[in-house]
Tab-separated table of C-alpha atoms in Angstrom:
chain	number	residue	atom	x	y	z
A	287	MET	CA	107.569	135.571	84.127
A	288	ASN	CA	105.691	132.490	83.190
A	289	PHE	CA	102.393	132.705	85.006
A	290	ARG	CA	100.971	129.235	84.135
A	291	PHE	CA	97.562	129.634	85.678
A	292	PHE	CA	94.232	130.381	84.209
A	293	THR	CA	91.559	132.422	83.818
A	294	LEU	CA	88.874	132.798	82.045
A	295	LEU	CA	87.183	134.584	79.253
A	296	GLY	CA	88.088	138.212	80.358
A	297	SER	CA	85.932	140.351	82.725
A	298	ALA	CA	82.620	140.006	80.942
A	299	GLY	CA	83.035	136.198	80.858
A	300	ALA	CA	84.043	136.159	84.323
A	301	ALA	CA	80.955	137.945	85.424
A	302	LEU	CA	78.677	135.477	83.382
A	303	VAL	CA	80.524	132.549	85.102
A	304	VAL	CA	79.993	133.936	88.473
A	305	LEU	CA	76.352	134.583	88.018
A	306	GLY	CA	75.948	131.030	86.918
A	307	LEU	CA	77.661	129.792	89.891
A	308	LEU	CA	75.231	131.405	92.219
A	309	ALA	CA	72.370	129.535	90.608
A	310	PHE	CA	74.077	126.291	90.714
A	311	MET	CA	72.034	123.661	92.520
A	312	PRO	CA	73.225	120.892	94.645
A	313	VAL	CA	73.393	117.373	93.456
A	314	LYS	CA	71.945	114.649	95.677
A	315	PRO	CA	73.966	111.432	96.249
A	316	SER	CA	72.463	108.363	94.436
A	317	ASP	CA	72.358	106.101	97.428
A	318	GLY	CA	70.914	108.040	100.367
A	319	PRO	CA	72.362	109.952	103.407
A	320	PHE	CA	75.572	109.546	105.288
A	321	GLU	CA	75.695	106.706	107.591
A	322	LYS	CA	78.445	106.775	110.141
A	323	GLN	CA	80.087	108.745	112.853
A	324	SER	CA	78.793	111.895	114.411
A	325	SER	CA	80.709	115.245	113.774
A	326	THR	CA	83.149	116.845	116.038
A	327	ARG	CA	82.697	120.159	114.202
A	328	PRO	CA	83.488	123.061	116.572
A	329	ASN	CA	80.425	125.167	115.599
A	330	ALA	CA	77.247	125.254	113.622
A	331	ALA	CA	78.318	127.684	110.850
A	332	LEU	CA	79.301	126.012	107.656
A	333	PRO	CA	82.835	127.127	106.816
A	334	HIS	CA	83.965	128.236	103.350
A	335	ILE	CA	86.529	125.618	102.244
A	336	ILE	CA	89.329	126.404	99.666
A	337	LEU	CA	91.585	123.729	98.616
A	338	PHE	CA	94.751	124.931	96.717
A	339	ILE	CA	96.420	122.135	94.992
A	340	SER	CA	99.658	122.696	93.079
A	341	ASP	CA	101.090	120.287	90.485
A	342	ASP	CA	104.181	118.097	91.190
A	343	HIS	CA	105.554	120.307	94.068
A	344	GLY	CA	108.406	118.663	96.144
A	345	TYR	CA	107.899	118.522	99.886
A	346	GLU	CA	111.416	119.823	100.432
A	347	ASP	CA	111.021	122.768	97.934
A	348	SER	CA	109.713	125.577	100.005
A	349	GLY	CA	111.370	128.020	102.366
A	350	PHE	CA	109.086	126.948	105.308
A	351	ALA	CA	110.426	123.318	104.817
A	352	GLY	CA	114.067	124.477	105.036
A	353	ALA	CA	114.960	125.127	101.439
A	354	LYS	CA	117.840	127.488	101.037
A	355	VAL	CA	117.523	128.368	97.432
A	356	VAL	CA	113.991	128.140	95.993
A	357	ARG	CA	112.020	131.266	97.024
A	358	THR	CA	108.302	130.754	98.256
A	359	PRO	CA	107.572	133.933	100.245
A	360	ASN	CA	103.793	133.339	100.161
A	361	LEU	CA	103.860	129.798	101.246
A	362	ASP	CA	106.289	130.837	104.019
A	363	ALA	CA	103.824	133.438	105.149
A	364	LEU	CA	101.099	130.937	105.092
A	365	ALA	CA	102.898	128.413	107.023
A	366	LYS	CA	103.211	130.985	109.956
A	367	GLU	CA	99.361	131.154	109.985
A	368	SER	CA	98.816	127.430	109.621
A	369	LEU	CA	99.399	124.026	111.036
A	370	ARG	CA	102.169	122.444	108.942
A	371	PHE	CA	102.166	118.744	108.342
A	372	THR	CA	105.782	117.378	108.092
A	373	HIS	CA	104.561	113.818	107.251
A	374	ALA	CA	101.791	114.257	104.643
A	375	PHE	CA	101.708	111.755	101.707
A	376	CYS	CA	99.846	111.118	98.406
A	377	ASN	CA	98.843	107.740	97.945
A	378	THR	CA	99.743	107.229	94.336
A	379	PRO	CA	102.208	109.698	92.819
A	380	ASN	CA	100.424	110.345	89.497
A	381	CYS	CA	98.229	113.250	88.526
A	382	VAL	CA	94.809	111.653	87.906
A	383	PRO	CA	95.119	108.729	90.276
A	384	SER	CA	96.173	110.994	93.154
A	385	ARG	CA	93.287	113.285	92.493
A	386	ALA	CA	90.815	110.436	92.276
A	387	VAL	CA	91.986	109.269	95.684
A	388	LEU	CA	91.610	112.665	97.254
A	389	ASN	CA	88.097	113.204	95.676
A	390	THR	CA	86.756	109.585	96.573
A	391	GLY	CA	88.564	108.585	99.864
A	392	LEU	CA	89.193	105.306	98.237
A	393	MET	CA	92.369	103.796	96.992
A	394	PRO	CA	93.006	103.107	93.331
A	395	ALA	CA	92.188	99.557	93.427
A	396	ARG	CA	88.759	100.386	94.848
A	397	ASN	CA	87.925	103.601	92.997
A	398	GLY	CA	89.178	102.190	89.614
A	399	ALA	CA	91.530	104.916	88.637
A	400	HIS	CA	94.846	102.905	88.604
A	401	PRO	CA	96.653	104.353	85.630
A	402	ASN	CA	97.045	108.059	84.608
A	403	HIS	CA	94.116	109.692	82.699
A	404	SER	CA	91.811	106.965	83.745
A	405	LYS	CA	88.218	107.166	85.048
A	406	ILE	CA	86.811	106.107	88.419
A	407	ASN	CA	84.426	103.251	88.537
A	408	ALA	CA	80.623	104.061	88.036
A	409	GLY	CA	78.504	104.680	91.048
A	410	ILE	CA	81.338	106.047	93.266
A	411	LYS	CA	80.579	109.215	95.231
A	412	THR	CA	82.954	112.031	95.119
A	413	LEU	CA	83.841	115.128	97.089
A	414	PRO	CA	81.796	117.580	95.165
A	415	VAL	CA	78.678	115.316	95.550
A	416	TYR	CA	79.140	115.084	99.268
A	417	MET	CA	79.785	118.748	99.573
A	418	GLN	CA	76.678	119.855	97.662
A	419	THR	CA	74.456	117.603	99.797
A	420	LEU	CA	75.874	119.511	102.713
A	421	GLY	CA	74.740	122.874	101.103
A	422	TYR	CA	77.968	123.985	99.316
A	423	GLN	CA	78.446	125.433	95.875
A	424	THR	CA	81.297	123.407	94.461
A	425	ILE	CA	83.774	125.014	92.029
A	426	LEU	CA	87.037	123.730	90.430
A	427	ALA	CA	89.255	126.458	88.866
A	428	GLY	CA	92.336	125.373	86.976
A	429	LYS	CA	93.630	121.803	86.230
A	430	ASP	CA	90.777	119.244	86.480
A	431	HIS	CA	92.262	115.802	85.842
A	432	VAL	CA	89.197	114.175	87.280
A	433	TRP	CA	87.107	111.763	85.069
A	434	PRO	CA	84.537	111.152	84.149
A	435	ARG	CA	83.299	114.837	84.743
A	436	SER	CA	79.736	113.478	85.326
A	437	ALA	CA	81.032	111.903	88.515
A	438	TYR	CA	82.565	115.138	89.741
A	439	PRO	CA	79.817	117.765	89.557
A	440	TYR	CA	82.040	120.836	90.063
A	441	VAL	CA	81.516	123.973	88.098
A	442	TYR	CA	84.636	123.935	85.979
A	443	LEU	CA	86.336	127.218	85.252
A	444	LYS	CA	88.619	126.931	82.146
A	445	LYS	CA	92.290	127.578	82.620
A	446	ARG	CA	94.338	129.887	80.552
A	447	ASP	CA	98.013	130.729	80.835
A	448	GLN	CA	97.277	134.434	81.972
A	449	ASP	CA	96.236	135.878	85.189
A	450	TYR	CA	93.895	135.280	88.123
A	451	GLN	CA	90.913	137.425	87.352
A	452	VAL	CA	88.092	134.832	87.718
A	453	ILE	CA	89.105	133.434	90.963
A	454	ASP	CA	88.958	136.961	92.370
A	455	SER	CA	85.429	137.216	90.833
A	456	VAL	CA	84.308	133.993	92.411
A	457	LEU	CA	85.407	134.900	95.852
A	458	ALA	CA	83.803	138.374	95.556
A	459	ALA	CA	80.478	136.853	94.425
A	460	SER	CA	80.499	134.091	97.109
A	461	ALA	CA	81.258	136.590	99.832
A	462	LYS	CA	78.002	138.552	99.376
A	463	PRO	CA	75.116	138.059	101.751
A	464	ASN	CA	72.653	135.031	101.416
A	465	GLN	CA	75.109	132.943	99.240
A	466	LYS	CA	75.773	129.256	99.807
A	467	PRO	CA	79.118	128.465	101.590
A	468	LEU	CA	81.874	127.929	98.976
A	469	PHE	CA	83.944	124.798	98.396
A	470	LEU	CA	86.550	126.007	95.967
A	471	VAL	CA	89.299	123.983	94.502
A	472	VAL	CA	92.248	126.119	93.054
A	473	ALA	CA	94.590	123.831	90.980
A	474	THR	CA	97.510	125.136	89.211
A	475	ASP	CA	99.414	123.597	86.348
A	476	ASN	CA	102.715	124.498	88.069
A	477	PRO	CA	105.316	123.332	88.852
A	478	HIS	CA	104.397	120.616	86.347
A	479	VAL	CA	106.594	120.230	83.220
A	480	PRO	CA	107.372	121.898	80.835
A	481	TRP	CA	109.224	124.164	83.143
A	482	PRO	CA	109.664	127.816	81.965
A	483	ASN	CA	112.802	129.663	81.120
A	484	LEU	CA	114.740	130.303	84.268
A	485	GLU	CA	114.407	133.686	85.902
A	486	GLY	CA	115.976	134.866	88.907
A	487	TYR	CA	117.972	131.722	89.620
A	488	ASP	CA	121.672	130.885	89.007
A	489	PRO	CA	122.161	127.397	87.923
A	490	LYS	CA	125.454	127.357	89.763
A	491	THR	CA	123.938	127.879	93.089
A	492	VAL	CA	121.026	125.614	93.061
A	493	ASP	CA	121.141	122.690	95.503
A	494	LEU	CA	121.034	119.064	94.153
A	495	PRO	CA	119.778	116.260	96.415
A	496	PRO	CA	122.115	113.181	96.522
A	497	PHE	CA	120.011	111.148	93.964
A	498	MET	CA	120.677	113.589	91.264
A	499	ILE	CA	123.807	113.686	89.161
A	500	ASP	CA	125.561	117.032	89.033
A	501	THR	CA	125.836	118.138	85.350
A	502	ASP	CA	125.520	121.610	83.787
A	503	VAL	CA	122.248	120.667	82.204
A	504	THR	CA	120.929	119.258	85.373
A	505	ARG	CA	121.594	122.554	87.167
A	506	GLU	CA	119.953	124.590	84.359
A	507	VAL	CA	116.859	122.434	84.470
A	508	ARG	CA	116.734	122.777	88.346
A	509	ALA	CA	116.755	126.358	88.192
A	510	LYS	CA	113.880	126.175	85.632
A	511	TYR	CA	111.886	123.982	88.133
A	512	PHE	CA	112.695	126.570	90.922
A	513	THR	CA	111.325	129.349	88.715
A	514	ASP	CA	108.150	127.362	88.291
A	515	VAL	CA	107.687	126.838	92.038
A	516	THR	CA	108.118	130.651	92.589
A	517	ASP	CA	105.569	131.312	89.918
A	518	MET	CA	103.123	128.876	91.632
A	519	ASP	CA	103.776	130.592	94.849
A	520	LYS	CA	102.887	133.975	93.359
A	521	THR	CA	99.585	132.577	92.111
A	522	LEU	CA	98.959	131.318	95.739
A	523	GLY	CA	99.766	134.837	96.989
A	524	GLN	CA	97.120	136.265	94.696
A	525	CYS	CA	94.515	133.895	96.053
A	526	LEU	CA	95.354	134.725	99.569
A	527	ALA	CA	95.177	138.476	98.818
A	528	SER	CA	91.621	138.089	97.232
A	529	MET	CA	90.482	136.026	100.189
A	530	LYS	CA	91.702	138.826	102.571
A	531	LYS	CA	90.071	141.548	100.345
A	532	TYR	CA	86.579	139.893	100.474
A	533	GLY	CA	86.613	138.820	104.212
A	534	TYR	CA	87.500	135.120	103.986
A	535	GLY	CA	88.843	135.019	107.561
A	536	ASP	CA	87.783	133.024	110.587
A	537	ASN	CA	85.012	131.325	108.508
A	538	THR	CA	87.397	129.879	106.048
A	539	LEU	CA	89.194	126.489	106.052
A	540	PHE	CA	92.214	126.716	103.745
A	541	ILE	CA	94.409	123.790	102.748
A	542	TYR	CA	97.639	124.078	100.600
A	543	THR	CA	98.915	120.788	99.230
A	544	THR	CA	100.021	119.112	95.968
A	545	ASP	CA	99.139	115.823	94.065
A	546	ASN	CA	102.584	114.303	94.226
A	547	GLY	CA	106.363	114.901	94.000
A	548	PRO	CA	108.139	116.539	91.313
A	549	GLN	CA	109.104	115.134	87.872
A	550	TRP	CA	112.644	114.282	88.967
A	551	PRO	CA	114.276	110.671	89.335
A	552	HIS	CA	113.008	109.295	92.699
A	553	GLY	CA	110.077	111.784	92.578
A	554	LYS	CA	106.794	111.316	90.563
A	555	TRP	CA	105.896	107.763	89.518
A	556	ASN	CA	108.073	106.514	92.362
A	557	LEU	CA	107.122	105.296	95.752
A	558	TYR	CA	110.207	106.873	97.335
A	559	ASP	CA	109.499	109.816	99.673
A	560	GLN	CA	110.428	112.268	96.826
A	561	GLY	CA	107.409	110.922	95.012
A	562	ILE	CA	104.864	110.354	97.663
A	563	ARG	CA	105.687	112.940	100.497
A	564	VAL	CA	103.759	116.107	99.931
A	565	PRO	CA	103.694	119.574	101.470
A	566	MET	CA	100.583	120.424	103.614
A	567	LEU	CA	99.567	123.413	105.313
A	568	VAL	CA	96.122	123.915	106.986
A	569	ARG	CA	94.729	127.338	108.006
A	570	TRP	CA	91.492	127.805	110.007
A	571	PRO	CA	91.555	130.777	112.334
A	572	GLY	CA	90.235	130.146	115.787
A	573	ARG	CA	90.155	126.340	115.122
A	574	VAL	CA	93.536	125.280	113.912
A	575	ALA	CA	96.725	126.448	115.877
A	576	PRO	CA	98.613	128.867	113.749
A	577	ASN	CA	102.477	128.663	113.234
A	578	ALA	CA	102.504	125.004	114.548
A	579	THR	CA	103.901	121.754	113.240
A	580	THR	CA	102.621	118.239	113.475
A	581	ASP	CA	104.493	114.969	112.531
A	582	ALA	CA	101.106	113.154	112.359
A	583	MET	CA	101.245	110.730	109.351
A	584	VAL	CA	98.326	111.878	107.102
A	585	PRO	CA	97.640	110.820	103.394
A	586	LEU	CA	95.619	112.735	100.795
A	587	LEU	CA	93.286	109.819	101.158
A	588	ASP	CA	91.997	111.345	104.398
A	589	ILE	CA	91.090	114.801	103.157
A	590	LEU	CA	87.617	113.825	102.055
A	591	PRO	CA	86.437	112.358	105.341
A	592	THR	CA	88.146	115.356	107.268
A	593	LEU	CA	86.320	117.897	105.207
A	594	LEU	CA	82.936	116.215	105.541
A	595	GLU	CA	83.452	116.163	109.353
A	596	ALA	CA	84.579	119.715	109.500
A	597	SER	CA	81.585	120.636	107.711
A	598	GLY	CA	79.122	118.901	110.014
A	599	GLY	CA	78.622	115.805	107.780
A	600	GLN	CA	78.937	112.187	108.769
A	601	VAL	CA	81.678	110.092	107.265
A	602	PRO	CA	80.292	107.108	105.438
A	603	ASP	CA	81.084	103.500	106.049
A	604	GLY	CA	83.383	101.750	103.485
A	605	LEU	CA	85.913	104.520	102.897
A	606	ASP	CA	89.695	103.859	103.013
A	607	GLY	CA	90.195	107.248	104.248
A	608	ARG	CA	89.503	108.508	107.828
A	609	SER	CA	89.167	111.939	109.245
A	610	PHE	CA	92.195	113.683	110.848
A	611	LEU	CA	89.952	116.571	112.119
A	612	PRO	CA	91.098	115.781	115.804
A	613	VAL	CA	94.668	116.426	114.668
A	614	LEU	CA	93.636	119.778	113.242
A	615	LEU	CA	91.669	120.755	116.371
A	616	GLY	CA	94.580	119.814	118.669
A	617	GLN	CA	92.703	116.926	120.237
A	618	LYS	CA	95.191	114.216	119.070
A	619	ASN	CA	98.826	114.239	118.093
A	620	ALA	CA	98.952	111.052	116.097
A	621	HIS	CA	96.838	109.690	113.185
A	622	ARG	CA	98.191	106.689	111.249
A	623	ASP	CA	101.096	104.379	111.870
A	624	THR	CA	101.115	103.079	108.284
A	625	ILE	CA	100.734	104.705	104.859
A	626	PHE	CA	100.075	102.283	101.855
A	627	THR	CA	100.979	103.703	98.357
A	628	THR	CA	100.763	102.411	94.907
A	629	TYR	CA	101.877	103.039	91.350
A	630	THR	CA	100.759	101.098	88.411
A	631	ALA	CA	101.053	102.606	85.006
A	632	ASP	CA	100.591	105.523	82.544
A	633	THR	CA	98.706	103.568	79.808
A	634	ARG	CA	98.979	106.237	77.255
A	635	TYR	CA	102.447	105.025	76.417
A	636	GLY	CA	102.843	101.429	75.331
A	637	ASN	CA	106.582	101.212	75.645
A	638	PHE	CA	107.374	102.972	78.940
A	639	ASN	CA	106.029	104.088	82.202
A	640	TYR	CA	104.582	100.648	82.954
A	641	TYR	CA	106.015	99.516	86.236
A	642	PRO	CA	103.750	98.286	89.163
A	643	ILE	CA	105.001	99.161	92.487
A	644	ARG	CA	103.448	98.937	95.978
A	645	SER	CA	104.855	100.300	99.304
A	646	ILE	CA	104.304	100.464	103.123
A	647	ARG	CA	105.588	103.577	104.738
A	648	THR	CA	105.935	103.662	108.573
A	649	ARG	CA	107.354	106.408	110.788
A	650	GLY	CA	110.897	105.109	110.197
A	651	LEU	CA	110.918	102.419	107.547
A	652	LYS	CA	109.901	102.127	103.963
A	653	TYR	CA	109.098	98.708	102.225
A	654	ILE	CA	108.712	98.594	98.561
A	655	MET	CA	107.451	95.777	96.448
A	656	ASN	CA	108.353	95.850	92.762
A	657	LEU	CA	105.777	93.440	91.166
A	658	GLU	CA	107.587	93.096	87.858
A	659	PRO	CA	111.296	93.632	88.795
A	660	ASP	CA	112.592	92.132	85.480
A	661	ARG	CA	111.174	95.194	83.654
A	662	THR	CA	113.489	98.137	83.016
A	663	TYR	CA	112.118	101.131	84.986
A	664	THR	CA	111.282	103.824	82.380
A	665	THR	CA	109.273	107.045	82.596
A	666	HIS	CA	108.909	110.202	80.603
A	667	ILE	CA	112.333	111.333	82.019
A	668	THR	CA	114.004	108.496	80.207
A	669	ASN	CA	111.933	108.110	76.978
A	670	ALA	CA	109.836	111.215	76.212
A	671	LYS	CA	110.415	114.638	75.154
A	672	PRO	CA	113.542	116.617	76.268
A	673	GLN	CA	111.333	119.049	78.300
A	674	ASP	CA	110.019	116.036	80.270
A	675	GLY	CA	113.492	115.410	81.687
A	676	ARG	CA	115.254	113.686	78.764
A	677	ASP	CA	117.568	116.595	78.332
A	678	TYR	CA	119.346	116.171	81.692
A	679	TRP	CA	118.875	112.392	81.697
A	680	GLU	CA	121.078	112.092	78.567
A	681	SER	CA	123.692	114.268	80.350
A	682	TRP	CA	123.485	111.600	83.220
A	683	LEU	CA	124.037	108.700	80.843
A	684	GLU	CA	126.959	110.533	79.359
A	685	LYS	CA	128.627	111.020	82.800
A	686	ALA	CA	127.887	107.497	83.913
A	687	LYS	CA	130.247	106.207	81.248
A	688	THR	CA	133.264	107.581	83.283
A	689	ASP	CA	131.960	108.241	86.814
A	690	PRO	CA	131.245	105.278	88.961
A	691	LYS	CA	128.938	107.003	91.322
A	692	ALA	CA	126.861	108.431	88.343
A	693	ALA	CA	126.890	104.811	86.896
A	694	LYS	CA	125.312	103.427	90.054
A	695	LEU	CA	122.708	106.015	90.306
A	696	VAL	CA	121.563	105.414	86.624
A	697	HIS	CA	121.672	101.515	87.148
A	698	ASP	CA	119.685	101.604	90.522
A	699	TYR	CA	117.093	103.931	89.005
A	700	GLN	CA	116.325	101.596	85.947
A	701	HIS	CA	116.880	98.277	87.528
A	702	ARG	CA	115.070	97.435	90.637
A	703	PRO	CA	115.035	94.409	92.855
A	704	ALA	CA	111.852	92.627	93.879
A	705	GLU	CA	111.847	94.182	97.293
A	706	GLU	CA	113.410	97.260	98.897
A	707	LEU	CA	113.824	98.241	102.594
A	708	TYR	CA	115.040	101.676	103.822
A	709	ASP	CA	115.828	103.148	107.204
A	710	LEU	CA	114.374	106.572	106.757
A	711	ASP	CA	116.008	108.167	109.758
A	712	LYS	CA	119.491	107.160	108.510
A	713	ASP	CA	118.815	107.274	104.766
A	714	PRO	CA	116.103	109.805	104.068
A	715	TYR	CA	116.858	109.713	100.305
A	716	GLU	CA	116.407	105.982	100.172
A	717	LEU	CA	119.771	104.940	98.403
A	718	THR	CA	120.982	101.976	100.595
A	719	ASN	CA	118.655	99.030	100.147
A	720	LEU	CA	118.594	96.891	103.250
A	721	ALA	CA	116.231	94.231	102.029
A	722	THR	CA	118.819	91.476	101.752
A	723	ASN	CA	120.491	92.138	104.968
A	724	PRO	CA	120.113	89.042	107.038
A	725	ALA	CA	119.502	91.085	110.161
A	726	ASN	CA	116.235	92.430	108.544
A	727	LYS	CA	114.834	88.973	107.755
A	728	SER	CA	112.071	89.105	110.381
A	729	THR	CA	111.139	92.674	109.357
A	730	MET	CA	110.988	91.746	105.731
A	731	VAL	CA	108.599	88.760	106.478
A	732	LYS	CA	106.316	91.005	108.412
A	733	PHE	CA	106.175	93.685	105.731
A	734	ARG	CA	105.746	91.261	102.850
A	735	GLN	CA	102.700	89.528	104.670
A	736	ALA	CA	101.198	92.905	105.549
A	737	MET	CA	101.548	93.995	101.882
A	738	VAL	CA	99.898	90.623	100.700
A	739	ASN	CA	97.038	91.085	103.200
A	740	TRP	CA	96.458	94.557	102.156
A	741	MET	CA	96.512	93.857	98.497
A	742	GLU	CA	93.875	91.147	98.914
A	743	ASP	CA	91.696	93.280	101.109
A	744	GLN	CA	91.876	95.901	98.213
A	745	ASN	CA	91.211	93.251	95.459
A	746	ASP	CA	94.420	94.803	93.955
A	747	GLN	CA	95.200	91.749	91.846
A	748	ASP	CA	92.134	92.285	89.699
A	749	GLY	CA	93.152	95.720	88.924
A	750	LEU	CA	96.797	94.798	88.158
A	751	THR	CA	95.841	92.061	85.696
A	752	ARG	CA	93.714	94.562	83.679
A	753	PHE	CA	97.027	96.305	82.811
A	754	PHE	CA	99.549	93.545	83.136
A	755	ALA	CA	97.910	90.344	81.802
A	756	ASN	CA	100.923	88.139	82.528
A	757	ILE	CA	101.943	89.702	85.841
A	758	LYS	CA	104.059	87.192	87.650
A	759	TYR	CA	102.979	88.163	91.226
A	760	ASN	CA	100.007	86.552	92.669
A	761	PRO	CA	99.415	87.564	96.334
A	762	LYS	CA	97.544	84.318	97.121
A	763	ALA	CA	100.548	82.173	95.972
A	764	ASN	CA	102.693	83.900	98.574
A	765	LYS	CA	100.514	83.058	101.602
């Protein structure tokens, strides 16, 4: 069993780390106190907050979401104790930019972390800074992918591909009397590639969504992905068991989510729902209704202001995010009508994964603007190592030589028009582009103008020209 998680230094090292955590002092924000709205927090006691973030987990790929093959017993049990969000979204489907959005409450154009493995701009406050000001100890265990570290004053627990010992030690220490409330981020590496050897899954029986091409290699790799999802679920189960052991019950707000969709075509790096729609479960006994579902549209952008408000803080002016605490507390059913999402580039690779995209997601429609449609769309799947997806991609290319349906899927994946429009109720996998249908002309005009206005408000053009010096699209020229 590939248990790709962490911890740390063995028992002695774990004990030293935990002792250090208890002495960790809060960092004061550089530009004064919070400024905005009063809190609707239900009581005066600061809750412990545990944010469990998996890596590249598809929103459909859990039992509680209706999956028939992949096994996620711990997620399924957690869902029965939680409020499940059916319409949660990341704002940019790439590891570092997505985590930067979550930790700043700002979109990439405003926090500066457009491409993968990039830093946020100087002077931007982050979630651990806010939480320390409120009196929390802030710990990040596992995958970090937040830069620069000086802007994210977590206590960082190094990851190792073994077991779970240190998380248990942290929870034990923080549960003792007279400790600061705990804000803990548990961040797994899985189900990020490379996926482990398959275990417990039969490639012949895995399900393939309609944007995938059915080949033997695809099925084998799909089974490996399911294996990794199940491994991640086991890590979640260990975390939940330790929480129960040390009494993290009514006083603990627990969130499960992921950074973006899985590394499949239409998934990670794409603004289709397979890339931006994410699982989200929120458990807070006595405050959040258990075994309940909401279709409120909530982006990861809104987690920071929500946690601030739930902890008795005030949400500062100037954030792109806004609190969905009223949804958690059952005071409101709706939250947002529109979700804006972006993808720009992974600048570590000069010859692929450069493809700027912007989108607007409403309840029933998806509008996508491909800013450089003359480029061939390439990612790690098409151009990198076999374990990144090229193994099955090459089988797709081979099948496309003789299979018209496969040929169309391959072509449409790599060659995209300037604009796309999808009816998500009729076409949830976004395979039939309606952008050029004359009946949708007025809809396209409205979406196009909304996108231009939003990009200008975000000063998105400035960020784009940093990475695409000769980018053809200029929002002002289209007004």
